[in-house]
Amino acid sequence: YSVRIMANILIDEDNQIEIFRYENVVSRILELSHYSSNTIQEAVVAILSFLLSNKLNLDRTRDRFDIIEALVSLLGSGNPVVQEDALVSLQVICLDTKIQENFGGQKGALATLIRVMTNSSTDLNILLSCSCLLAILCKNEVIKILLSEEENGLNMFVYGLKIEEPQIKENIALSFRLMTEDSDNQVLFGKHSEILRTVFEIISHFISQEDSVNITDKCLYELLSGLHNISSFKGALSSTFSNIISEIGFEILIKVTRISSTEIQNITIQLFYQLSKQSSIRKDFISMGGPLLDAFYELLFNKQTNSIETICRIIHSLASEKSICI
């Protein structure tokens, strides 16, 4: 009851500031986050929500690992009400770059997020909040490295992309694009067959209009951008990436060029340009032959396309090889 009374008291903004004069009170509240009682957990997470909604308190608690630890503990509680409130608070405080790194440095924090995301019994609303938090965290360079090193860190992207809820799929696609901006992750994602096949499967569904209601234009753009990032790796691309591009990628990407969205057309052309520079993939431009050249030809005369220079670069790059030139 005392915790619930405290939660009611802290609805008042002045009291939210006043409570930080009593360090032992805040510490005691944080300790209670580890209790298994649903009633206590719900009251504690409400208190933390009130405290962290106050910008003055956010400044005072910037370096406090104990608050992050408490929220992570509540996230792993299995109680949907508690998890939802904990995720809302984490999204608020993780907008701060320093706190993002604190979250990544908190033992078990990323592992808890991954576990909740990949749990088949997790409520859809919780998954949506998790995907929002993930998209925030993946903007941080440190988190990108830590996340890829976590067990099941990459598998989480496969699981998330297969969820039918459009906003969750879009958030995971955004995180995919952000993660692949890191050169080490370009290698890791480029070797992960299941992620790549899942990405092309979603793109294929969008084109064929199968379940396309579950795939937004933004989601498609983020996935193509992620593929573009992987193909931009300075060294040689993995055989896994090259083989999947050859097996299913080219055929799907040619169809993407016919989508009316200028933004999607442009990123697809940029992706083709990166692929045309890779010796392990150049041979496949020959095998695609007519359909690929037809796609480029259509784009050259499409008034909506503003990537004509890039298309010309692709043709110039390919024509430097005699067999393609013929």
CSV table of C-alpha atoms in Angstrom, one decimal:
chain,number,residue,atom,x,y,z
A,1,TYR,CA,0.0,0.0,0.0
A,2,SER,CA,2.8,2.4,0.8
A,3,VAL,CA,4.2,2.0,-2.7
A,4,ARG,CA,0.8,2.7,-4.3
A,5,ILE,CA,0.4,5.8,-2.0
A,6,MET,CA,3.8,7.0,-3.2
A,7,ALA,CA,2.8,6.5,-6.8
A,8,ASN,CA,-0.3,8.7,-6.2
A,9,ILE,CA,1.8,11.4,-4.4
A,10,LEU,CA,4.2,11.5,-7.4
A,11,ILE,CA,1.4,12.4,-9.8
A,12,ASP,CA,2.2,16.0,-8.6
A,13,GLU,CA,5.2,17.5,-10.5
A,14,ASP,CA,6.5,19.4,-7.4
A,15,ASN,CA,6.6,16.1,-5.5
A,16,GLN,CA,8.5,14.5,-8.4
A,17,ILE,CA,11.3,17.0,-7.9
A,18,GLU,CA,11.1,17.0,-4.1
A,19,ILE,CA,11.5,13.2,-3.7
A,20,PHE,CA,15.1,13.4,-5.0
A,21,ARG,CA,16.1,15.2,-1.8
A,22,TYR,CA,15.6,11.8,-0.1
A,23,GLU,CA,18.2,9.5,-1.8
A,24,ASN,CA,17.3,6.5,0.4
A,25,VAL,CA,13.7,6.7,-0.7
A,26,VAL,CA,14.6,6.5,-4.4
A,27,SER,CA,17.0,3.7,-3.8
A,28,ARG,CA,14.4,1.7,-1.9
A,29,ILE,CA,11.9,2.2,-4.7
A,30,LEU,CA,14.4,0.9,-7.2
A,31,GLU,CA,15.1,-2.1,-5.0
A,32,LEU,CA,11.4,-3.0,-5.0
A,33,SER,CA,11.6,-3.4,-8.8
A,34,HIS,CA,13.1,-6.8,-8.3
A,35,TYR,CA,10.1,-8.1,-6.2
A,36,SER,CA,7.9,-10.7,-8.0
A,37,SER,CA,4.6,-9.2,-6.7
A,38,ASN,CA,2.6,-7.9,-9.7
A,39,THR,CA,1.0,-5.2,-7.5
A,40,ILE,CA,4.4,-3.9,-6.3
A,41,GLN,CA,5.9,-4.0,-9.8
A,42,GLU,CA,3.0,-2.0,-11.2
A,43,ALA,CA,3.3,0.6,-8.5
A,44,VAL,CA,7.1,0.9,-8.9
A,45,VAL,CA,6.9,1.2,-12.7
A,46,ALA,CA,4.2,3.9,-12.3
A,47,ILE,CA,6.6,5.8,-9.9
A,48,LEU,CA,9.5,5.6,-12.4
A,49,SER,CA,7.2,6.7,-15.2
A,50,PHE,CA,6.3,9.8,-13.2
A,51,LEU,CA,9.9,10.6,-12.2
A,52,LEU,CA,11.3,10.2,-15.7
A,53,SER,CA,8.5,12.2,-17.3
A,54,ASN,CA,9.9,15.2,-15.4
A,55,LYS,CA,12.8,16.7,-17.5
A,56,LEU,CA,14.5,18.1,-14.3
A,57,ASN,CA,14.8,14.5,-13.0
A,58,LEU,CA,16.1,13.2,-16.3
A,59,ASP,CA,19.0,15.6,-16.0
A,60,ARG,CA,19.7,14.5,-12.4
A,61,THR,CA,19.6,10.8,-13.2
A,62,ARG,CA,21.5,10.9,-16.5
A,63,ASP,CA,24.3,8.6,-15.2
A,64,ARG,CA,22.3,6.4,-12.9
A,65,PHE,CA,22.7,2.8,-14.0
A,66,ASP,CA,20.4,1.7,-11.1
A,67,ILE,CA,17.3,3.3,-12.8
A,68,ILE,CA,18.1,1.5,-16.1
A,69,GLU,CA,18.7,-1.7,-14.1
A,70,ALA,CA,15.3,-1.3,-12.5
A,71,LEU,CA,13.5,-0.7,-15.8
A,72,VAL,CA,15.3,-3.7,-17.4
A,73,SER,CA,14.2,-5.9,-14.5
A,74,LEU,CA,10.6,-4.8,-15.0
A,75,LEU,CA,10.9,-5.3,-18.7
A,76,GLY,CA,11.8,-9.0,-18.0
A,77,SER,CA,8.9,-9.4,-15.5
A,78,GLY,CA,6.5,-11.1,-18.0
A,79,ASN,CA,3.7,-8.8,-16.8
A,80,PRO,CA,2.4,-7.0,-19.9
A,81,VAL,CA,1.2,-3.9,-17.9
A,82,VAL,CA,4.6,-3.5,-16.2
A,83,GLN,CA,6.5,-4.3,-19.4
A,84,GLU,CA,4.5,-1.6,-21.4
A,85,ASP,CA,5.2,1.1,-18.8
A,86,ALA,CA,8.8,0.1,-18.5
A,87,LEU,CA,9.3,0.3,-22.3
A,88,VAL,CA,7.6,3.7,-22.5
A,89,SER,CA,10.1,5.0,-19.8
A,90,LEU,CA,13.0,3.4,-21.6
A,91,GLN,CA,12.0,5.0,-24.9
A,92,VAL,CA,11.9,8.4,-23.1
A,93,ILE,CA,15.3,8.2,-21.4
A,94,CYS,CA,17.1,6.5,-24.3
A,95,LEU,CA,16.5,9.5,-26.6
A,96,ASP,CA,19.6,10.7,-24.7
A,97,THR,CA,22.8,9.4,-26.4
A,98,LYS,CA,24.6,8.9,-23.1
A,99,ILE,CA,21.8,6.9,-21.6
A,100,GLN,CA,21.7,4.8,-24.7
A,101,GLU,CA,25.3,3.8,-24.0
A,102,ASN,CA,24.4,3.2,-20.3
A,103,PHE,CA,21.7,0.9,-21.4
A,104,GLY,CA,24.1,-1.0,-23.7
A,105,GLY,CA,26.6,-1.2,-20.8
A,106,GLN,CA,24.0,-2.5,-18.3
A,107,LYS,CA,24.6,-6.2,-17.9
A,108,GLY,CA,21.8,-8.2,-19.4
A,109,ALA,CA,19.9,-5.1,-20.8
A,110,LEU,CA,20.2,-6.0,-24.5
A,111,ALA,CA,19.8,-9.7,-23.8
A,112,THR,CA,16.5,-8.9,-22.0
A,113,LEU,CA,15.2,-6.8,-24.9
A,114,ILE,CA,16.1,-9.6,-27.3
A,115,ARG,CA,14.5,-12.3,-25.2
A,116,VAL,CA,11.2,-10.3,-25.0
A,117,MET,CA,11.3,-9.6,-28.7
A,118,THR,CA,11.8,-13.3,-29.7
A,119,ASN,CA,9.4,-14.8,-27.2
A,120,SER,CA,6.4,-16.2,-29.2
A,121,SER,CA,4.1,-15.5,-26.3
A,122,THR,CA,4.9,-11.7,-26.0
A,123,ASP,CA,1.9,-9.5,-26.5
A,124,LEU,CA,1.8,-7.6,-29.8
A,125,ASN,CA,1.7,-4.2,-28.1
A,126,ILE,CA,4.8,-5.1,-26.2
A,127,LEU,CA,6.5,-6.2,-29.4
A,128,LEU,CA,5.6,-2.8,-31.0
A,129,SER,CA,7.1,-0.9,-28.0
A,130,CYS,CA,10.2,-3.1,-28.1
A,131,SER,CA,10.6,-2.4,-31.9
A,132,CYS,CA,10.3,1.3,-31.2
A,133,LEU,CA,13.0,1.1,-28.5
A,134,LEU,CA,15.2,-0.9,-30.8
A,135,ALA,CA,14.9,1.7,-33.6
A,136,ILE,CA,16.1,4.4,-31.0
A,137,LEU,CA,19.0,2.3,-29.7
A,138,CYS,CA,20.3,1.3,-33.2
A,139,LYS,CA,21.1,5.0,-33.9
A,140,ASN,CA,24.0,4.6,-31.4
A,141,GLU,CA,27.3,3.4,-32.8
A,142,VAL,CA,28.2,1.6,-29.5
A,143,ILE,CA,24.9,-0.2,-29.4
A,144,LYS,CA,25.2,-1.4,-33.0
A,145,ILE,CA,28.4,-3.3,-32.1
A,146,LEU,CA,27.1,-4.6,-28.7
A,147,LEU,CA,23.8,-5.8,-30.3
A,148,SER,CA,25.4,-7.8,-33.0
A,149,GLU,CA,27.6,-9.5,-30.4
A,150,GLU,CA,24.6,-10.6,-28.4
A,151,GLU,CA,23.4,-14.2,-28.7
A,152,ASN,CA,20.3,-14.2,-30.9
A,153,GLY,CA,21.0,-10.5,-31.7
A,154,LEU,CA,20.8,-11.0,-35.5
A,155,ASN,CA,18.1,-13.7,-35.3
A,156,MET,CA,15.9,-11.1,-33.6
A,157,PHE,CA,15.8,-9.2,-37.0
A,158,VAL,CA,14.5,-12.4,-38.7
A,159,TYR,CA,11.8,-12.9,-36.0
A,160,GLY,CA,10.8,-9.2,-36.1
A,161,LEU,CA,10.6,-8.9,-39.9
A,162,LYS,CA,8.2,-11.9,-39.9
A,163,ILE,CA,5.7,-10.3,-37.6
A,164,GLU,CA,2.7,-9.2,-39.6
A,165,GLU,CA,2.0,-5.9,-37.7
A,166,PRO,CA,3.1,-3.2,-40.3
A,167,GLN,CA,4.6,-0.8,-37.7
A,168,ILE,CA,6.7,-3.5,-36.1
A,169,LYS,CA,7.9,-4.6,-39.5
A,170,GLU,CA,8.8,-1.0,-40.4
A,171,ASN,CA,10.6,-0.4,-37.1
A,172,ILE,CA,12.7,-3.6,-37.6
A,173,ALA,CA,13.5,-2.6,-41.2
A,174,LEU,CA,14.6,0.8,-39.9
A,175,SER,CA,16.8,-0.9,-37.3
A,176,PHE,CA,18.2,-3.2,-40.1
A,177,ARG,CA,19.2,-0.1,-42.1
A,178,LEU,CA,20.8,1.6,-39.1
A,179,MET,CA,22.7,-1.5,-38.1
A,180,THR,CA,24.2,-2.1,-41.6
A,181,GLU,CA,25.7,1.4,-41.6
A,182,ASP,CA,28.5,-0.1,-39.5
A,183,SER,CA,31.1,-1.8,-41.6
A,184,ASP,CA,31.5,-4.8,-39.3
A,185,ASN,CA,27.8,-5.4,-39.4
A,186,GLN,CA,27.8,-5.2,-43.2
A,187,VAL,CA,29.9,-8.3,-43.1
A,188,LEU,CA,27.8,-10.0,-40.4
A,189,PHE,CA,24.4,-9.3,-42.0
A,190,GLY,CA,25.9,-10.2,-45.4
A,191,LYS,CA,26.7,-13.6,-44.1
A,192,HIS,CA,23.4,-14.2,-42.5
A,193,SER,CA,21.4,-16.2,-45.0
A,194,GLU,CA,18.1,-16.2,-43.1
A,195,ILE,CA,18.0,-12.4,-42.7
A,196,LEU,CA,18.8,-11.8,-46.4
A,197,ARG,CA,16.2,-14.4,-47.6
A,198,THR,CA,13.6,-12.9,-45.2
A,199,VAL,CA,14.3,-9.4,-46.6
A,200,PHE,CA,13.9,-10.5,-50.2
A,201,GLU,CA,10.8,-12.4,-49.3
A,202,ILE,CA,9.2,-9.3,-47.9
A,203,ILE,CA,10.2,-7.3,-51.0
A,204,SER,CA,8.8,-10.0,-53.2
A,205,HIS,CA,5.4,-9.9,-51.3
A,206,PHE,CA,5.3,-6.1,-51.7
A,207,ILE,CA,5.7,-6.4,-55.5
A,208,SER,CA,3.2,-9.2,-55.9
A,209,GLN,CA,0.7,-7.4,-53.7
A,210,GLU,CA,0.5,-10.5,-51.5
A,211,ASP,CA,-0.1,-9.3,-48.0
A,212,SER,CA,1.2,-5.9,-49.1
A,213,VAL,CA,-1.2,-4.2,-46.7
A,214,ASN,CA,1.3,-5.4,-44.0
A,215,ILE,CA,4.3,-3.8,-45.8
A,216,THR,CA,4.6,0.0,-46.0
A,217,ASP,CA,6.5,2.0,-48.6
A,218,LYS,CA,8.8,3.2,-45.8
A,219,CYS,CA,9.5,-0.5,-44.7
A,220,LEU,CA,10.4,-1.4,-48.3
A,221,TYR,CA,12.7,1.7,-48.6
A,222,GLU,CA,14.5,0.8,-45.3
A,223,LEU,CA,15.0,-2.8,-46.4
A,224,LEU,CA,16.5,-1.7,-49.8
A,225,SER,CA,18.7,0.8,-48.0
A,226,GLY,CA,20.0,-1.9,-45.7
A,227,LEU,CA,20.8,-4.1,-48.7
A,228,HIS,CA,22.5,-1.0,-50.3
A,229,ASN,CA,24.6,-0.6,-47.1
A,230,ILE,CA,25.7,-4.3,-47.2
A,231,SER,CA,26.7,-4.1,-50.9
A,232,SER,CA,28.7,-0.9,-50.1
A,233,PHE,CA,31.2,-2.8,-48.0
A,234,LYS,CA,34.7,-1.8,-49.1
A,235,GLY,CA,36.1,-5.3,-49.3
A,236,ALA,CA,34.8,-8.4,-51.1
A,237,LEU,CA,31.2,-9.4,-50.4
A,238,SER,CA,30.5,-12.7,-48.8
A,239,SER,CA,29.7,-15.7,-51.0
A,240,THR,CA,26.3,-16.0,-49.1
A,241,PHE,CA,25.3,-12.5,-50.1
A,242,SER,CA,26.5,-13.0,-53.7
A,243,ASN,CA,24.7,-16.3,-54.1
A,244,ILE,CA,21.4,-15.0,-52.7
A,245,ILE,CA,21.6,-12.0,-55.1
A,246,SER,CA,22.2,-14.3,-58.0
A,247,GLU,CA,19.6,-16.9,-57.0
A,248,ILE,CA,16.6,-14.6,-56.1
A,249,GLY,CA,17.9,-11.0,-55.7
A,250,PHE,CA,18.3,-9.8,-59.2
A,251,GLU,CA,14.9,-11.0,-60.4
A,252,ILE,CA,13.2,-9.3,-57.5
A,253,LEU,CA,15.2,-6.0,-57.8
A,254,ILE,CA,14.4,-5.7,-61.5
A,255,LYS,CA,10.7,-5.8,-60.6
A,256,VAL,CA,11.3,-3.2,-57.9
A,257,THR,CA,12.5,-0.7,-60.5
A,258,ARG,CA,9.0,-0.6,-61.9
A,259,ILE,CA,7.4,0.6,-58.7
A,260,SER,CA,6.2,4.2,-59.2
A,261,SER,CA,7.8,5.7,-56.1
A,262,THR,CA,10.8,7.8,-57.1
A,263,GLU,CA,12.5,7.3,-53.7
A,264,ILE,CA,12.3,3.5,-54.0
A,265,GLN,CA,13.5,3.6,-57.6
A,266,ASN,CA,16.5,5.7,-56.7
A,267,ILE,CA,17.7,3.5,-53.8
A,268,THR,CA,17.2,0.5,-56.0
A,269,ILE,CA,19.4,2.1,-58.7
A,270,GLN,CA,22.0,3.0,-56.1
A,271,LEU,CA,21.9,-0.7,-55.0
A,272,PHE,CA,22.4,-1.9,-58.6
A,273,TYR,CA,25.4,0.5,-58.9
A,274,GLN,CA,27.1,-0.9,-55.8
A,275,LEU,CA,26.5,-4.5,-57.1
A,276,SER,CA,27.9,-3.6,-60.6
A,277,LYS,CA,31.2,-2.7,-58.9
A,278,GLN,CA,31.5,-6.2,-57.2
A,279,SER,CA,33.5,-8.7,-59.3
A,280,SER,CA,31.8,-11.6,-57.6
A,281,ILE,CA,28.4,-10.4,-58.9
A,282,ARG,CA,29.3,-8.8,-62.3
A,283,LYS,CA,28.9,-12.2,-64.1
A,284,ASP,CA,25.3,-12.3,-63.0
A,285,PHE,CA,24.5,-9.0,-64.8
A,286,ILE,CA,25.3,-11.0,-68.0
A,287,SER,CA,23.0,-13.9,-67.1
A,288,MET,CA,20.1,-11.5,-66.4
A,289,GLY,CA,20.7,-10.1,-69.9
A,290,GLY,CA,17.6,-8.6,-71.6
A,291,PRO,CA,15.3,-8.1,-68.6
A,292,LEU,CA,18.0,-6.1,-66.7
A,293,LEU,CA,18.8,-3.9,-69.8
A,294,ASP,CA,15.1,-3.4,-70.4
A,295,ALA,CA,14.7,-2.1,-66.8
A,296,PHE,CA,17.6,0.3,-67.2
A,297,TYR,CA,16.2,1.5,-70.6
A,298,GLU,CA,12.8,2.2,-69.1
A,299,LEU,CA,14.3,4.1,-66.2
A,300,LEU,CA,16.5,6.2,-68.6
A,301,PHE,CA,13.3,7.5,-70.3
A,302,ASN,CA,11.2,7.8,-67.1
A,303,LYS,CA,10.7,11.5,-66.3
A,304,GLN,CA,10.2,10.7,-62.6
A,305,THR,CA,13.7,9.2,-62.3
A,306,ASN,CA,16.4,11.6,-61.1
A,307,SER,CA,19.2,8.9,-61.1
A,308,ILE,CA,20.0,9.0,-64.8
A,309,GLU,CA,23.6,9.7,-64.0
A,310,THR,CA,23.8,6.6,-61.8
A,311,ILE,CA,22.2,4.4,-64.5
A,312,CYS,CA,24.8,5.7,-67.0
A,313,ARG,CA,27.6,4.8,-64.5
A,314,ILE,CA,26.2,1.3,-64.2
A,315,ILE,CA,26.1,0.8,-67.9
A,316,HIS,CA,29.6,2.3,-68.2
A,317,SER,CA,30.9,0.1,-65.5
A,318,LEU,CA,29.4,-3.1,-67.0
A,319,ALA,CA,30.4,-2.2,-70.6
A,320,SER,CA,34.0,-2.2,-69.6
A,321,GLU,CA,33.8,-6.0,-69.6
A,322,LYS,CA,33.8,-7.3,-73.2
A,323,SER,CA,31.3,-10.1,-72.6
A,324,ILE,CA,28.8,-7.7,-71.1
A,325,CYS,CA,29.5,-5.1,-73.8
A,326,ILE,CA,28.6,-7.5,-76.5
